[in-house]
Each structure stands twice: as C-alpha cells, then as structure tokens.
Amino acid sequence: MAEVQTTEGNEPLHQLLTPDGTAELDGTLSLDLTTVDVRALYRDLVLTRRLDSEAIALQRQGELGLWPSLLGQEAAQVGAAHALLDQDMVFPTYREHGVACCRGVDPISLLGLFRGTTLGGWDPYDRNFNLYTLVIGAQTLHAVGYAMGVVRDDAVGSGDADRDTAVLAFLGDGALSEGETNEAFIWAATQQLPVVFFCQNNQWAISAPYSTQSRIPAARRAAGFGFPGIRVDGNDVLACLAATRDALRRARSGGGPTLIEALTYRVNAHTTADDASRYRSAAETEEWTGRDPLTRMHTFLSTEGLADPDFFSDVDKQSDALAERLRTGCRALAEPGTTLPFEHTYADMPAELRHQMREHHDFVASMERSEASQ
Amino acid sequence: MMLSMVKALNDGMRRALESDRRVLLIGEDIGRLGGVFRTTDGLQKDFGEDRVVDSPLGEAGIVGSAIGLAMRGYRPVCEIQFDGFVYPAVNQIITQLAKIRHRSAGAVCLPVVIRIPFGGGIGSIEHHSESPETYFAHTAGLKVVTCSTPQDAHTMIRQAIASDDPTIFLEPKRRYWAKGDVTDAPDLALDKARIVRSGNDITFIAYGPTVDTTLQAAEAAEAQGHSVEVIDLRSLSPVDTETVVDSVRRTGRALVIHEASLSHGMGAEITARIQHEAFYFLEAPVLRITGYDTPYPPSRLEHDWLPNVERILSATDRSFRY
Ligand SMILES: Cc1ncc(C[n+]2csc(CCOP(=O)(O)OP(=O)(O)O)c2C)c(N)n1
C-alpha cells in the first residue's frame, strides 16, 4: 500500500494507482476491478480534459467571457462521479465540469453561464446535478438541507438500493475557511446526514496557498466535527472512485457523513482571467504536471491489457467529436431575449414588474427600429 | 499626474500606509497577487505581510477581525473581492460594525473601511456585477461613499481611512481603467456632492459607475437644446441634500440614475428629499433611470438592462413633456 506519508501534516494518502500507472493495494481502500468499467473511466477522463481545453480555446476566441479550468483535476471529478447512483444529488462549485459530463448534463449547456447567455443552463432535477454555485461554500449547506429531506423521506437505510439516497457536495480547499462550510459540517455531523463532502484540495484558492487556510490536512478536519475524513490521491481515479463509493454507501445506509480530501493540483490559473505566474513557480506546476491523472490511467490500461490501440483511437475520435460539438454548440447557444431577466423572478410576476418588463421590451425594440432605419 | 482609478486607489492607500502605522489592509488575494484588480499591487512587497494581509477565504472573518483590530487602535482597510461576495460579511457589518460606537456611548471608535468593487458593465458572470449600496445606506452608523474619477478615488480613499466612522467604499469597477488627472489637493469633504457640469434646464443626479454615462447623456441632451446640470452624489449616506435641492430649485426638473434596482433604492430616497424640499419648484415629477427589479441579467443583456445614454435621453424627453 500505499499509505504515502506526505510532508503536509503526515496524513496518509490513500492510493490504488501509482503515478507510474501501477496498481497497488491499500489498507483502507478496496476496489473490485471486475465491478468497475475502467475503460469508461478512462474515456471520461479524456472527454473531461477535452471539454476543458476546448472551452479555454473558446474563451480565447472571445466566445466565452471566462472559464475556470479543471486541468489536473480530472481524476478527482471522474472518480467521484462514477460512484454516484441516479437518485443521488450533486451540489457542485463552478469547476465540476467533469462531474457534470459524467452525470449526463449536456456539456454545451455548461458554457452558457460563461458565455453570458444564462444564469443557470440546465434543470438541476434532470440529472440530479444542481446549478453551479459561485459563492464559495454556500452549496455545502444546501447539500445538508437536501440530505435532511432525504432522511425525512425515509430514503436512507431502507435497504432498497433504488431508494436509498446520498448527497455529494463538492468544495475547494479555500471553501474550508468559510463559516458556512463549517456550519454544514456541524449540521451533517449532529444529524448523521447522508452527505459526502468531496474537497478537491487543488492547493490554491486563487493566489492563496493551502497554508493560508489551514495548519492541518483537510481530511483531518472531519474528526473535530465528529465524522470520518480520508485523504486520497486526487490524481488517482481509482482511489477517488473507491473512497467516494465507500462514503456514499455508508451515507445511504444511514452511517452519516464523510469528508474526502482529494489531493490534487490546479494546473492552470484560477480562471482564464488569472495570472498564476504572479504567485507560484513554474517548477511547482511542472512537478504536478508530471503526476498527470490521464497518463497514469493510460499506462495502467495498456500494461494490464485492459485496452488495445483500437480502444484508445476510438476514445480520441469521441474526443474530437465532442470538441466539434462544443465549437458549434457554443456559438449556437440561444441569445437571451430582453424579457428573460424578468421571467421566473417570482412564481407570479407582480404587476409592477410586468409593467417594467413591457416598458423595457418596447424600449429595446424602439432602439432596434431606430438603428435599423439609420 | 495621469492615473487610472486602480492606480489612484493604490497610491491613495500607499500614502495612508506611509503616514499612519496603524493603517493596515486585509483581504483575499491582496498581497502576492495584488488583488484581482491589482488595486493593492506592490503594497505587500513594500509594507510587509503584517500590514497587507492575505486573509483566509472568509468575508465574515475579514470584517469581524477588522472590528477587533480597530478596537485595538488600528485602522483596517478591508477589501471584498467582488460586490456579490460581501454578503457573508453583512452580519458583522450590520449587527456589529455599524452599532458599536452607539452602544458604547462613543467610547469605541471603529475606523474600518470596506472597499468593494461594484456595479456591472464588464461582461462578467453572476455575483460580479451587483450594486449593493442600498443595503448599507439603509443602515444607520455606516458611511457609504463612491467615487467616479481617479481624482476622487485618490482623495476619497484617504478621507475614508482618516474618518472615524466605518465607511463602505464602493469602487465602480467598470471605471477602474479609465485615466484621469490626479493632484494632491483635496477640494471637497467626503460627504459632499459635486456639481460636475453646470446647466439650467434639468438636473441629472448620478454616482459611481453611472456618472460617466450621465455626462455623455448630458452632452447629447445639450445638442437637443437642453442645458443639463449633472451632480455626482459621491456620498450615498449621508446624502448632501443641500447641493441636490439647490440645483433642482434652479432647474425644476430632475432625473436620478443608478445601476441598482429601482424599488427602494437611492433614487427613491433622493426623489423623496427633492419633493419634500423643492416641491413648488418642480416642473415635472422626478424620474428614475435604474436597473430593473430583477436579478442582474446575464452579461449579454447588460447593456440594455443598465441605464444607458438612450434610456437617460428618453427619460429627459418625458420630463420635458410635462
Ligand atoms: C464568498 C466568496 N468569496 C470570494 C469569492 C471569490 N473567489 C472565487 S473562487 C475563489 C477561490 C476559491 O478557492 P477554492 O475553494 O480552493 O476552489 P478552487 O477555485 O481552487 O476550485 C475566490 C476567493 C467567491 N466566489 N465567493
């Protein structure tokens, strides 16, 4: 095993796949590979990365206003997502593009928020994947409340695999410092809620290194609140899958919350608007690029004979097709109409707001007419 | 010297750090990075990590600890990264910061400045374009001010830091990069409005990000034969009622322009004051050109949603039709 002692607080780092792509046994995590579609994991890693790089390209071409890249975090996201059942609910931040895709959210709909055509983009109930939350930490409490509802619906510990439900909340390392996150931990702990907090410790919150937020490893926080915490290698898709599966199963069966710290690295700048060279060294980034989550899985599949060249070239084809779809789909996203901000602001639009909406609509239409006649 | 508003704020804070060792800056990403807008660029390098503090990610922590620092005699200047992220700190601001002087019968003074980049128009995603001024202006015990030029940014940030009252300092982020001449001489008290253009027929009242748009509209209205006076309110709480009322008594017409939503906003407050103190001088009702009563829209719609020159001109026509 792989209880690698890391310098940051000597918290064991659980791993099933070493950076060079060799499978390892771990004392805590176990994964019966016959129950896992390892090829699907690899495919989703590749598609997730392609979505990300394509979105960055679209941003550079002016098609998107901004993009928060997940480069380097593919394994954490794909691993966690593959542990979900359909009935589970996900509360993402703004960086969980990989989880969204695995969940079946149309990748094109992820672009709208960043293109400025919508404030949402998809129906959260459609794939049990909530809207992105940009306000750090806020979603952790929503996950808690949703889990309280799950408990009240007797959808925990019933033993019915189609009924028992868990909630998966994503957060970053920076989010650990928000009061709301800590309140969420307390609520989850005291009520033993079926919620799993999946913290991608990508080691940076914009320019703030992890040491700005904490003196102890994230996983160890959980003990203070009274529930288990585990640190896994966030660049090891198998470890992320195994840890999340365990935690979600425990949650569904009534065993309460878990905090998973997936230790990974944000390889790109915080967003396309950020300049990481102002606060961290290229050498550090390079070192982490060397622990690439895709390469590791590629090596594993090839050396174990789990996939052949045809499989890999097929994945590449799917990836190219996705890129093409994104390029056309992004440009084809519907432009919002002038009345959009007014719609759905209330269940029933107040008369006053309806009046504002008409006035605004007529005004914009009159401007367009006068522009057209010039 | 010609400076952008960002540089003017930076220089204003530098002067404050130089002249008073009790001044310190706290915020997310303000040190190494120099702030996401680079407003504090270079200040940590020059004044050290004790005086330019990269905080953990938590706005309640930033403002709450600033209150404690102020109780210990310091003059903290907090940076909130974006308007939409001030809300976790609102409890500390409203229940504590605004009230402690009053509760302690003046014994405790909290000279805390909270800088917030605010307003829209930069093509940003949600929570990055909000206008939260009314929440603060509605709270007794807080001063709320905003600048519209590099000169005012430079002067007002220093005045705010020197003020013994807690001050919400709103920075119109879409004006951050426009350059203007900056001199060293403060010419106006922090709580005074400024007449930025003189005229006789109608008064346009704006602040922060809408001042420039309003000046453009005034130019266009002038071309249509209306002589427009433009007031930059600068202080939203307290309001310089005198400057506003004096102007409207002369012109008889007024428009209030702001990005924040219409209802219960600054426009309502200014309108009430005018109708109270200039009722017999009014030729037309005071009109408000504002954001609508909706969430801030996706950026593709923001140009039309925000008060723009066309909307101001159309309201001007309405005013003159009375
Ligand atoms: C309440 C709040 N404060 C500040 C911000 C501005 N902000 C956006 S992302 C970010 C850093 C988040 O870091 P982390 O939680 O580690 O997630 P990561 O971006 O690394 O995925 C900050 C400070 C915000 N979105 N919400």
XYZ file of C-alpha atoms and ligand atoms in Angstrom:
722
model
C 0.000 0.000 0.000
C 0.133 2.950 -0.367
C -0.063 4.924 2.730
C 2.321 7.544 1.414
C 3.394 9.927 4.125
C 3.269 13.411 2.754
C 5.035 16.354 4.215
C 1.829 18.247 4.837
C 0.871 17.000 8.253
C 1.782 13.336 7.705
C -1.736 12.430 6.768
C -1.805 9.075 4.988
C -2.504 9.466 1.302
C -4.566 6.596 0.001
C -3.776 5.430 -3.463
C -4.653 2.500 -5.732
C -2.730 3.560 -8.777
C 0.764 4.965 -8.507
C 1.865 7.895 -10.651
C 3.662 5.468 -12.970
C 0.439 3.572 -13.577
C 0.950 0.509 -11.382
C -1.948 -0.866 -9.364
C -1.299 -1.006 -5.633
C -3.098 -2.420 -2.647
C -4.276 -0.050 0.020
C -5.141 -0.952 3.603
C -8.286 1.140 3.658
C -9.496 1.419 0.113
C -10.501 -1.537 -1.917
C -11.943 -1.709 -5.361
C -13.036 -4.905 -7.040
C -11.945 -4.104 -10.563
C -14.405 -6.599 -12.023
C -17.172 -4.243 -10.848
C -15.609 -1.218 -12.440
C -15.724 -0.131 -16.048
C -12.148 1.066 -16.146
C -12.387 1.864 -19.816
C -15.342 4.145 -19.181
C -13.299 5.895 -16.506
C -10.509 6.489 -18.964
C -12.896 7.701 -21.650
C -14.480 10.170 -19.258
C -11.070 11.448 -18.188
C -10.217 12.146 -21.800
C -13.569 13.740 -22.621
C -13.407 15.890 -19.496
C -9.988 17.174 -20.416
C -11.117 17.852 -23.964
C -14.150 19.782 -22.792
C -11.863 21.895 -20.660
C -9.279 22.621 -23.324
C -11.980 23.356 -25.871
C -13.672 25.805 -23.500
C -10.362 27.570 -22.921
C -9.964 27.881 -26.683
C -13.487 29.275 -26.983
C -12.683 31.813 -24.290
C -9.553 32.893 -26.162
C -11.629 33.359 -29.291
C -13.988 35.624 -27.387
C -16.861 33.138 -27.387
C -16.814 32.808 -23.594
C -16.231 35.598 -21.104
C -14.389 33.391 -18.652
C -13.567 29.767 -17.973
C -12.444 28.072 -14.757
C -10.188 25.278 -15.934
C -10.116 21.894 -14.220
C -6.880 20.730 -15.835
C -5.217 18.266 -13.474
C -8.391 17.566 -11.514
C -9.998 15.155 -13.991
C -9.407 12.035 -11.900
C -10.900 13.512 -8.741
C -14.039 14.514 -10.610
C -14.496 11.451 -12.795
C -13.728 9.100 -9.907
C -16.233 10.786 -7.614
C -18.892 10.965 -10.320
C -18.640 7.277 -11.162
C -19.537 6.427 -7.568
C -22.948 8.097 -7.837
C -26.282 6.400 -8.326
C -29.002 8.069 -10.348
C -31.018 9.067 -7.291
C -28.063 10.739 -5.561
C -27.946 14.518 -5.660
C -24.858 16.563 -6.511
C -24.044 20.084 -5.353
C -21.114 21.361 -7.439
C -18.985 24.514 -7.271
C -18.169 26.159 -10.619
C -15.326 23.849 -11.610
C -17.066 20.450 -11.721
C -17.325 20.203 -15.489
C -16.141 16.609 -15.355
C -18.773 15.599 -12.831
C -21.423 17.339 -14.909
C -20.446 15.414 -18.019
C -20.355 12.053 -16.255
C -23.749 12.866 -14.806
C -25.128 13.338 -18.307
C -25.516 17.099 -18.295
C -25.086 18.290 -21.879
C -21.599 19.838 -21.965
C -22.845 22.629 -24.217
C -25.202 23.765 -21.501
C -22.201 24.265 -19.191
C -20.990 27.033 -21.492
C -23.986 29.359 -21.221
C -23.114 30.729 -17.798
C -19.644 31.636 -19.035
C -20.901 32.974 -22.358
C -23.336 35.263 -20.604
C -26.467 33.840 -22.165
C -27.924 32.433 -18.943
C -27.529 32.450 -15.180
C -28.154 28.714 -14.993
C -28.077 26.473 -18.001
C -29.745 23.201 -17.049
C -32.535 21.773 -14.930
C -30.988 20.543 -11.642
C -33.582 17.777 -11.314
C -32.948 16.448 -14.772
C -29.729 14.668 -13.841
C -29.760 15.382 -10.116
C -26.962 17.841 -10.656
C -27.525 21.247 -9.119
C -26.634 24.523 -10.814
C -23.091 25.758 -10.354
C -22.576 27.786 -7.193
C -20.091 30.616 -7.461
C -20.378 31.864 -3.904
C -17.771 29.915 -2.011
C -19.166 27.430 0.479
C -22.859 28.248 0.007
C -23.711 24.913 -1.621
C -22.451 22.853 1.331
C -25.443 23.941 3.375
C -27.834 23.226 0.533
C -26.460 19.701 0.434
C -27.128 19.416 4.148
C -30.717 20.562 3.826
C -31.329 18.293 0.867
C -29.971 15.403 2.938
C -32.332 16.334 5.771
C -35.164 15.960 3.288
C -33.826 12.599 2.167
C -33.895 11.426 5.784
C -37.461 12.642 6.238
C -38.484 10.808 3.083
C -37.167 7.562 4.605
C -34.727 7.298 1.724
C -31.830 6.319 3.962
C -31.066 2.904 5.390
C -34.167 1.286 3.909
C -32.050 -1.394 2.304
C -33.705 -0.706 -1.035
C -30.862 0.007 -3.437
C -33.079 2.045 -5.725
C -34.409 4.142 -2.903
C -31.551 4.908 -0.562
C -30.052 8.234 -1.498
C -26.912 10.161 -0.717
C -25.890 13.732 -1.394
C -22.476 14.662 -2.762
C -21.250 18.197 -2.137
C -18.140 19.488 -3.856
C -15.907 22.160 -2.408
C -12.432 23.565 -2.808
C -9.734 23.923 -0.192
C -10.436 27.643 0.055
C -14.049 26.895 0.907
C -12.903 25.194 4.106
C -12.420 28.662 5.591
C -15.925 29.970 5.028
C -18.154 29.914 8.080
C -20.955 28.333 6.067
C -18.845 25.289 5.234
C -18.106 24.771 8.902
C -21.783 25.130 9.747
C -22.538 22.495 7.120
C -20.056 20.118 8.760
C -21.742 20.655 12.120
C -25.252 20.080 10.794
C -24.188 16.991 8.891
C -22.411 15.567 11.920
C -25.008 16.206 14.585
C -27.787 14.765 12.447
C -25.675 11.987 10.886
C -26.863 13.112 7.484
C -26.370 11.160 4.259
C -23.986 13.690 2.783
C -20.444 13.328 1.488
C -18.228 16.387 1.281
C -15.765 15.965 -1.555
C -12.993 18.534 -1.198
C -10.685 18.871 -4.163
C -7.621 20.211 -2.470
C -6.005 21.656 -5.561
C -3.731 23.541 -3.179
C -4.598 27.010 -4.369
C -7.525 29.325 -3.783
C -6.730 31.849 -6.484
C -3.374 33.103 -5.110
C -3.741 31.711 -1.591
C -1.781 28.523 -0.949
C -3.341 25.874 1.266
C -1.315 27.145 4.232
C -3.392 30.347 4.206
C -6.453 28.278 5.073
C -5.194 25.602 7.434
C -2.376 24.215 9.544
C -3.643 20.657 9.259
C -4.595 18.461 6.321
C -8.165 18.984 5.178
C -9.140 15.370 5.805
C -8.228 15.697 9.466
C -10.763 18.479 9.957
C -13.571 15.945 9.918
C -12.535 14.344 13.205
C -13.091 17.592 15.035
C -16.661 17.683 13.805
C -17.210 14.042 14.591
C -17.195 12.168 11.317
C -14.622 10.291 9.274
C -12.230 12.050 6.931
C -9.951 10.457 4.392
C -7.239 11.778 2.122
C -6.904 10.182 -1.271
C -4.620 10.810 -4.179
C -6.818 13.095 -6.241
C -4.912 12.234 -9.405
C -5.740 8.559 -8.987
C -9.150 7.939 -10.479
C -9.441 4.503 -8.875
C -8.745 5.798 -5.381
C -11.225 8.642 -5.841
C -13.852 6.211 -7.062
C -13.222 3.758 -4.226
C -13.261 6.354 -1.470
C -16.382 8.054 -2.790
C -18.159 4.742 -3.286
C -17.430 3.732 0.311
C -18.552 7.073 1.659
C -21.731 7.242 -0.426
C -22.643 3.678 0.549
C -22.172 4.489 4.208
C -24.290 7.615 3.778
C -27.093 5.759 2.000
C -27.175 3.097 4.683
C -27.525 5.653 7.464
C -23.882 5.767 8.542
C -23.615 9.544 8.303
C -21.277 11.993 6.592
C -17.703 11.724 5.336
C -15.160 14.281 4.268
C -13.000 13.188 1.363
C -9.921 15.230 0.633
C -8.739 14.552 -2.896
C -5.213 15.900 -3.001
C -4.649 17.270 -6.472
C -3.402 20.356 -8.227
C -4.913 23.185 -10.239
C -2.522 23.082 -13.190
C -3.929 26.149 -14.945
C -4.525 29.588 -13.485
C -7.634 30.053 -11.335
C -9.622 31.141 -14.375
C -8.751 32.473 -17.795
C -8.698 35.928 -16.150
C -5.991 34.993 -13.664
C -2.198 35.115 -13.965
C -0.711 32.347 -11.824
C 2.870 33.408 -12.536
C 2.367 36.232 -10.050
C 2.135 33.879 -7.094
C 3.579 30.432 -7.826
C 6.568 28.928 -9.518
C 6.532 27.238 -12.891
C 8.620 24.471 -11.314
C 5.832 23.586 -8.891
C 3.315 23.406 -11.705
C 5.662 21.310 -13.760
C 6.167 18.877 -10.934
C 2.435 18.309 -10.708
C 2.050 18.023 -14.444
C 4.354 15.037 -14.035
C 1.714 13.323 -11.904
C -0.839 13.524 -14.660
C -4.033 11.575 -13.960
C -4.637 10.608 -17.590
C -1.186 9.277 -18.356
C -1.377 7.091 -15.289
C -4.636 5.507 -16.343
C -3.445 5.104 -19.909
C -0.372 3.207 -18.723
C -2.449 1.070 -16.410
C -4.922 0.075 -19.115
C -2.181 -0.713 -21.631
C 0.140 -2.656 -19.347
C -2.685 -4.656 -17.795
C -4.008 -5.431 -21.248
C -7.351 -3.868 -20.401
C -7.498 -1.808 -23.559
C -5.977 -2.046 -27.006
C -4.936 0.605 -29.509
C -8.348 0.448 -31.166
C -9.977 1.452 -27.920
C -7.646 4.396 -27.485
C -8.137 5.620 -31.021
C -11.877 5.291 -30.597
C -11.712 7.470 -27.471
C -9.697 10.015 -29.423
C -12.390 10.051 -32.069
C -15.079 10.610 -29.470
C -12.976 13.408 -28.072
C -12.675 15.094 -31.474
C -16.401 14.765 -31.981
C -17.049 16.363 -28.600
C -14.757 19.258 -29.476
C -16.566 19.804 -32.739
C -19.942 19.705 -30.986
C -18.772 22.233 -28.426
C -17.446 24.620 -31.040
C -20.694 24.672 -32.984
C -22.922 24.314 -29.949
C -21.354 27.233 -28.132
C -21.887 29.628 -30.995
C -25.410 28.324 -31.448
C -26.446 28.895 -27.827
C -29.643 30.890 -27.907
C -29.232 34.595 -27.284
C -31.344 35.598 -24.295
C -34.346 37.793 -25.037
C -34.887 41.156 -23.359
C -37.647 39.769 -21.162
C -35.501 36.997 -19.681
C -34.360 38.846 -16.542
C -37.984 39.431 -15.596
C -39.200 35.907 -16.168
C -39.134 33.464 -13.262
C -38.047 36.144 -10.814
C -41.264 35.281 -8.956
C -43.722 32.411 -9.176
C -46.299 35.006 -10.219
C -44.917 38.108 -11.824
C -46.060 41.138 -9.836
C -47.998 43.700 -11.897
C -45.307 46.299 -11.288
C -42.630 44.018 -12.678
C -44.773 43.128 -15.673
C -45.045 46.831 -16.343
C -41.256 47.235 -16.167
C -40.839 44.259 -18.485
C -43.170 45.726 -21.136
C -41.568 49.122 -20.907
C -38.106 47.620 -21.280
C -39.133 45.375 -24.131
C -40.757 48.241 -26.030
C -37.788 50.477 -25.425
C -35.261 47.968 -26.727
C -37.489 47.283 -29.718
C -37.736 51.001 -30.484
C -33.938 51.343 -30.263
C -33.552 48.478 -32.704
C -36.040 50.092 -35.069
C -34.258 53.413 -34.992
C -30.898 51.707 -35.532
C -32.340 49.808 -38.469
C -33.724 52.959 -40.052
C -30.396 54.768 -39.822
C -0.215 63.018 -12.904
C -2.410 60.857 -15.177
C -3.572 57.761 -13.341
C -6.191 55.055 -13.767
C -8.628 54.704 -10.885
C -6.864 51.485 -9.861
C -3.527 53.292 -9.689
C -5.084 56.250 -7.917
C -6.553 53.986 -5.246
C -3.249 52.188 -4.958
C -1.416 55.458 -4.460
C -4.030 56.716 -2.007
C -3.631 53.589 0.113
C 0.136 53.790 -0.141
C 0.044 57.322 1.280
C -2.205 56.175 4.107
C 0.115 53.255 4.897
C 3.088 55.608 4.869
C 1.606 58.280 7.051
C -0.042 56.143 9.724
C 1.453 52.895 11.004
C -1.961 51.892 12.353
C -3.353 51.560 8.837
C -3.380 48.030 7.512
C -5.032 46.243 4.605
C -6.828 42.883 4.809
C -8.421 40.856 2.056
C -8.388 37.832 -0.196
C -5.531 37.753 -2.706
C -4.483 41.342 -1.990
C -0.838 40.612 -1.162
C 1.154 38.407 -3.511
C -1.367 38.836 -6.298
C -2.020 42.499 -5.588
C -5.780 41.937 -5.696
C -7.759 40.529 -8.607
C -7.921 44.074 -9.988
C -4.325 44.833 -8.907
C -5.549 47.680 -6.709
C -3.089 46.741 -3.964
C -0.285 45.825 -6.346
C 3.144 46.128 -4.747
C 1.868 47.190 -1.330
C 2.665 43.920 0.447
C 6.152 43.961 -1.007
C 6.716 47.462 0.303
C 4.886 47.334 3.643
C 5.166 43.681 4.629
C 2.778 40.838 5.327
C 1.741 42.286 8.676
C 0.330 45.399 7.101
C -1.009 43.944 3.875
C -2.640 40.735 4.970
C -3.651 37.892 2.668
C -6.656 36.584 4.546
C -8.166 33.119 4.604
C -11.192 32.808 2.337
C -13.945 34.251 4.507
C -15.611 37.630 4.436
C -17.097 37.417 7.941
C -13.533 36.826 9.107
C -12.206 39.818 7.195
C -14.730 42.281 8.613
C -15.074 40.690 12.042
C -11.334 40.735 12.637
C -11.142 44.288 11.307
C -13.555 45.263 14.067
C -11.258 43.707 16.672
C -8.207 45.374 15.155
C -9.995 48.709 15.226
C -10.876 48.203 18.887
C -7.171 47.751 19.486
C -6.447 51.081 17.783
C -5.754 50.031 14.202
C -7.347 51.434 11.059
C -8.106 48.420 8.878
C -8.964 48.744 5.221
C -10.777 45.597 4.083
C -11.063 44.507 0.502
C -14.072 42.464 -0.545
C -13.134 40.832 -3.831
C -16.432 41.463 -5.632
C -19.757 43.070 -4.722
C -21.562 39.728 -4.774
C -19.263 38.295 -2.110
C -19.824 40.856 0.615
C -22.900 39.070 1.914
C -21.154 36.597 4.240
C -19.819 39.713 5.997
C -23.135 41.507 6.208
C -23.880 40.184 9.677
C -20.637 41.670 11.016
C -21.247 44.920 9.139
C -24.841 45.490 10.188
C -25.101 43.990 13.645
C -21.634 44.944 14.876
C -19.621 47.429 12.837
C -22.464 49.908 12.419
C -23.629 49.828 16.030
C -20.691 49.574 18.401
C -19.977 53.298 18.618
C -23.599 53.926 19.502
C -23.818 51.093 22.019
C -20.611 52.122 23.743
C -21.830 55.727 24.011
C -18.965 56.808 21.792
C -16.258 55.023 23.788
C -15.389 52.650 20.949
C -14.436 54.075 17.600
C -14.271 51.749 14.593
C -12.458 53.444 11.716
C -12.888 50.493 9.373
C -13.039 50.979 5.609
C -14.617 48.263 3.482
C -13.658 48.596 -0.157
C -15.990 46.884 -2.595
C -15.618 46.880 -6.386
C -19.230 47.247 -7.527
C -21.522 47.571 -10.495
C -21.744 45.900 -13.869
C -20.872 46.555 -17.452
C -17.723 44.440 -17.654
C -19.213 41.309 -19.207
C -18.818 39.286 -16.056
C -20.609 36.241 -14.676
C -23.175 36.329 -11.871
C -22.310 37.899 -8.490
C -19.655 40.058 -10.169
C -21.852 42.996 -11.219
C -24.029 43.837 -8.246
C -24.961 47.163 -6.734
C -25.470 46.532 -3.009
C -25.263 50.176 -1.890
C -28.783 50.451 -0.585
C -28.363 47.621 1.928
C -25.590 49.619 3.546
C -27.027 53.095 3.062
C -30.120 51.865 4.887
C -28.030 51.006 7.949
C -27.509 53.754 10.494
C -23.922 54.122 11.641
C -22.272 53.459 8.296
C -20.970 55.985 5.835
C -21.387 54.886 2.229
C -19.372 56.638 -0.459
C -18.383 56.061 -4.068
C -16.007 57.750 -6.476
C -16.362 58.262 -10.204
C -12.960 59.623 -11.181
C -9.325 58.792 -10.398
C -9.051 62.146 -8.615
C -11.931 61.409 -6.291
C -10.710 57.840 -5.793
C -7.345 59.172 -4.687
C -8.768 61.768 -2.329
C -11.768 59.888 -1.020
C -9.935 56.688 -0.089
C -7.614 58.709 2.117
C -10.511 60.652 3.610
C -12.352 57.397 4.274
C -9.332 55.890 6.012
C -8.968 59.057 8.094
C -12.651 59.043 9.009
C -13.556 57.770 12.464
C -16.764 56.189 11.173
C -16.970 52.819 9.480
C -17.125 53.509 5.751
C -18.323 51.368 2.877
C -16.171 52.467 -0.034
C -17.695 51.451 -3.349
C -15.421 51.367 -6.389
C -17.095 51.415 -9.828
C -15.170 48.584 -11.400
C -16.047 49.466 -14.971
C -14.319 52.829 -14.438
C -11.192 51.205 -12.952
C -9.064 51.550 -16.051
C -10.090 54.981 -17.324
C -7.347 57.526 -16.734
C -7.666 60.986 -15.310
C -5.531 63.737 -13.898
C -4.798 63.372 -10.196
C -3.475 66.137 -7.974
C -2.815 66.051 -4.287
C -5.157 68.702 -3.011
C -8.441 67.533 -1.515
C -11.040 70.060 -2.630
C -14.203 68.651 -1.118
C -15.231 66.969 2.114
C -16.044 63.255 1.935
C -19.770 63.808 2.494
C -20.248 66.469 -0.204
C -21.728 66.002 -3.657
C -20.024 67.567 -6.645
C -21.610 69.502 -9.486
C -19.667 68.060 -12.405
C -21.463 70.012 -15.098
C -23.493 73.199 -14.797
C -26.799 73.760 -16.529
C -30.172 75.440 -16.150
C -32.964 73.248 -17.520
C -32.708 69.889 -15.796
C -30.573 68.183 -13.118
C -29.161 64.684 -13.626
C -28.129 63.028 -10.357
C -25.786 60.047 -10.547
C -22.948 58.380 -8.673
C -20.126 55.910 -9.216
C -20.369 53.992 -12.485
C -23.271 55.968 -13.947
C -21.641 59.407 -13.710
C -19.743 58.994 -16.949
C -22.805 57.641 -18.792
C -24.818 60.523 -17.406
C -22.286 63.077 -18.619
C -22.478 61.561 -22.093
C -26.252 61.802 -21.950
C -25.961 65.435 -20.828
C -23.825 66.205 -23.886
C -26.392 64.602 -26.136
C -29.269 66.432 -24.425
C -27.388 69.692 -24.845
C -27.255 69.022 -28.574
C -31.044 68.730 -28.436
C -31.255 72.132 -26.795
C -31.428 71.280 -23.091
C -28.977 72.776 -20.648
C -28.178 69.980 -18.193
C -26.668 70.136 -14.730
C -25.010 66.911 -13.553
C -24.434 66.098 -9.895
C -22.089 63.346 -8.770
C -23.530 62.395 -5.410
C -20.296 60.768 -4.101
C -21.692 60.248 -0.603
C -24.755 57.979 -0.529
C -25.016 58.139 3.233
C -25.178 60.773 4.437
C -26.691 62.456 1.361
C -25.676 66.022 0.530
C -29.291 67.150 0.244
C -28.384 70.812 0.030
C -26.430 70.524 -3.215
C -29.176 68.440 -4.795
C -32.050 70.634 -3.683
C -30.308 73.900 -4.610
C -29.798 72.597 -8.110
C -33.348 71.341 -8.606
C -34.751 74.606 -7.278
C -32.937 76.264 -10.160
C -33.745 73.745 -12.896
C -37.177 72.486 -11.848
C -36.547 69.022 -13.275
C -34.527 66.051 -12.117
C -33.538 62.533 -13.085
C -31.799 60.094 -10.752
C -29.635 57.491 -12.436
C -28.224 54.352 -10.817
C -27.458 50.734 -11.692
C -29.082 49.262 -8.601
C -32.662 48.060 -8.911
C -35.431 50.626 -8.954
C -37.551 49.836 -5.938
C -36.465 51.039 -2.506
C -33.226 52.356 -3.985
C -31.186 55.545 -3.775
C -33.457 57.052 -6.428
C -36.451 56.752 -4.132
C -34.551 58.450 -1.328
C -33.307 61.320 -3.481
C -36.742 61.780 -5.034
C -38.361 61.988 -1.608
C -35.910 64.639 -0.476
C -36.463 66.714 -3.601
C -40.235 66.558 -3.387
C -40.015 67.491 0.278
C -37.711 70.460 -0.125
C -38.277 71.665 -3.675
C -41.930 70.790 -4.239
C -43.008 74.188 -5.509
C -40.059 74.432 -7.867
C -40.774 71.198 -9.734
C -41.980 71.359 -13.352
C -42.160 67.575 -13.656
C -42.027 64.547 -11.398
C -38.543 63.342 -10.570
C -37.800 60.334 -12.782
C -35.568 57.368 -12.033
C -33.441 55.554 -14.610
C -32.119 52.443 -12.923
C -31.581 48.725 -13.140
C -34.843 46.822 -13.133
C -36.362 44.904 -10.237
C -34.770 41.655 -11.378
C -31.569 39.778 -10.626
C -28.635 41.233 -12.537
C -29.009 39.726 -16.020
C -26.600 37.508 -17.932
C -23.897 39.709 -19.422
C -25.241 39.529 -22.969
C -28.197 41.594 -21.794
C -26.449 44.027 -19.527
C -26.050 46.902 -21.947
C -29.799 47.292 -22.382
C -30.611 46.460 -18.752
C -28.263 49.091 -17.345
C -29.075 52.769 -17.501
C -27.529 53.872 -20.774
C -27.457 57.114 -22.753
C -30.574 56.202 -24.742
C -32.625 55.484 -21.638
C -31.499 58.710 -19.994
C -32.406 60.708 -23.101
C -35.780 59.090 -23.343
C -36.478 59.980 -19.699
C -35.273 63.512 -20.409
C -37.873 63.796 -23.153
C -40.516 62.554 -20.773
C -39.524 65.111 -18.193
C -39.808 67.937 -20.716
C -43.174 66.698 -21.942
C -44.812 67.512 -18.619
C -17.985 34.084 -0.763
C -16.986 34.249 -1.846
N -15.882 34.981 -1.604
C -14.969 35.182 -2.586
C -15.132 34.646 -3.814
C -14.112 34.911 -4.919
N -13.444 33.651 -5.254
C -13.844 32.917 -6.303
S -13.050 31.477 -6.386
C -12.106 31.825 -5.042
C -11.120 30.819 -4.555
C -11.755 29.506 -4.279
O -10.807 28.570 -3.919
P -11.187 27.070 -3.631
O -12.353 26.989 -2.699
O -9.955 26.401 -3.193
O -11.694 26.474 -5.012
P -10.912 26.422 -6.416
O -11.215 27.704 -7.120
O -9.472 26.236 -6.154
O -11.521 25.292 -7.151
C -12.440 33.077 -4.542
C -11.790 33.706 -3.390
C -16.303 33.895 -4.026
N -16.569 33.327 -5.207
N -17.205 33.709 -3.033
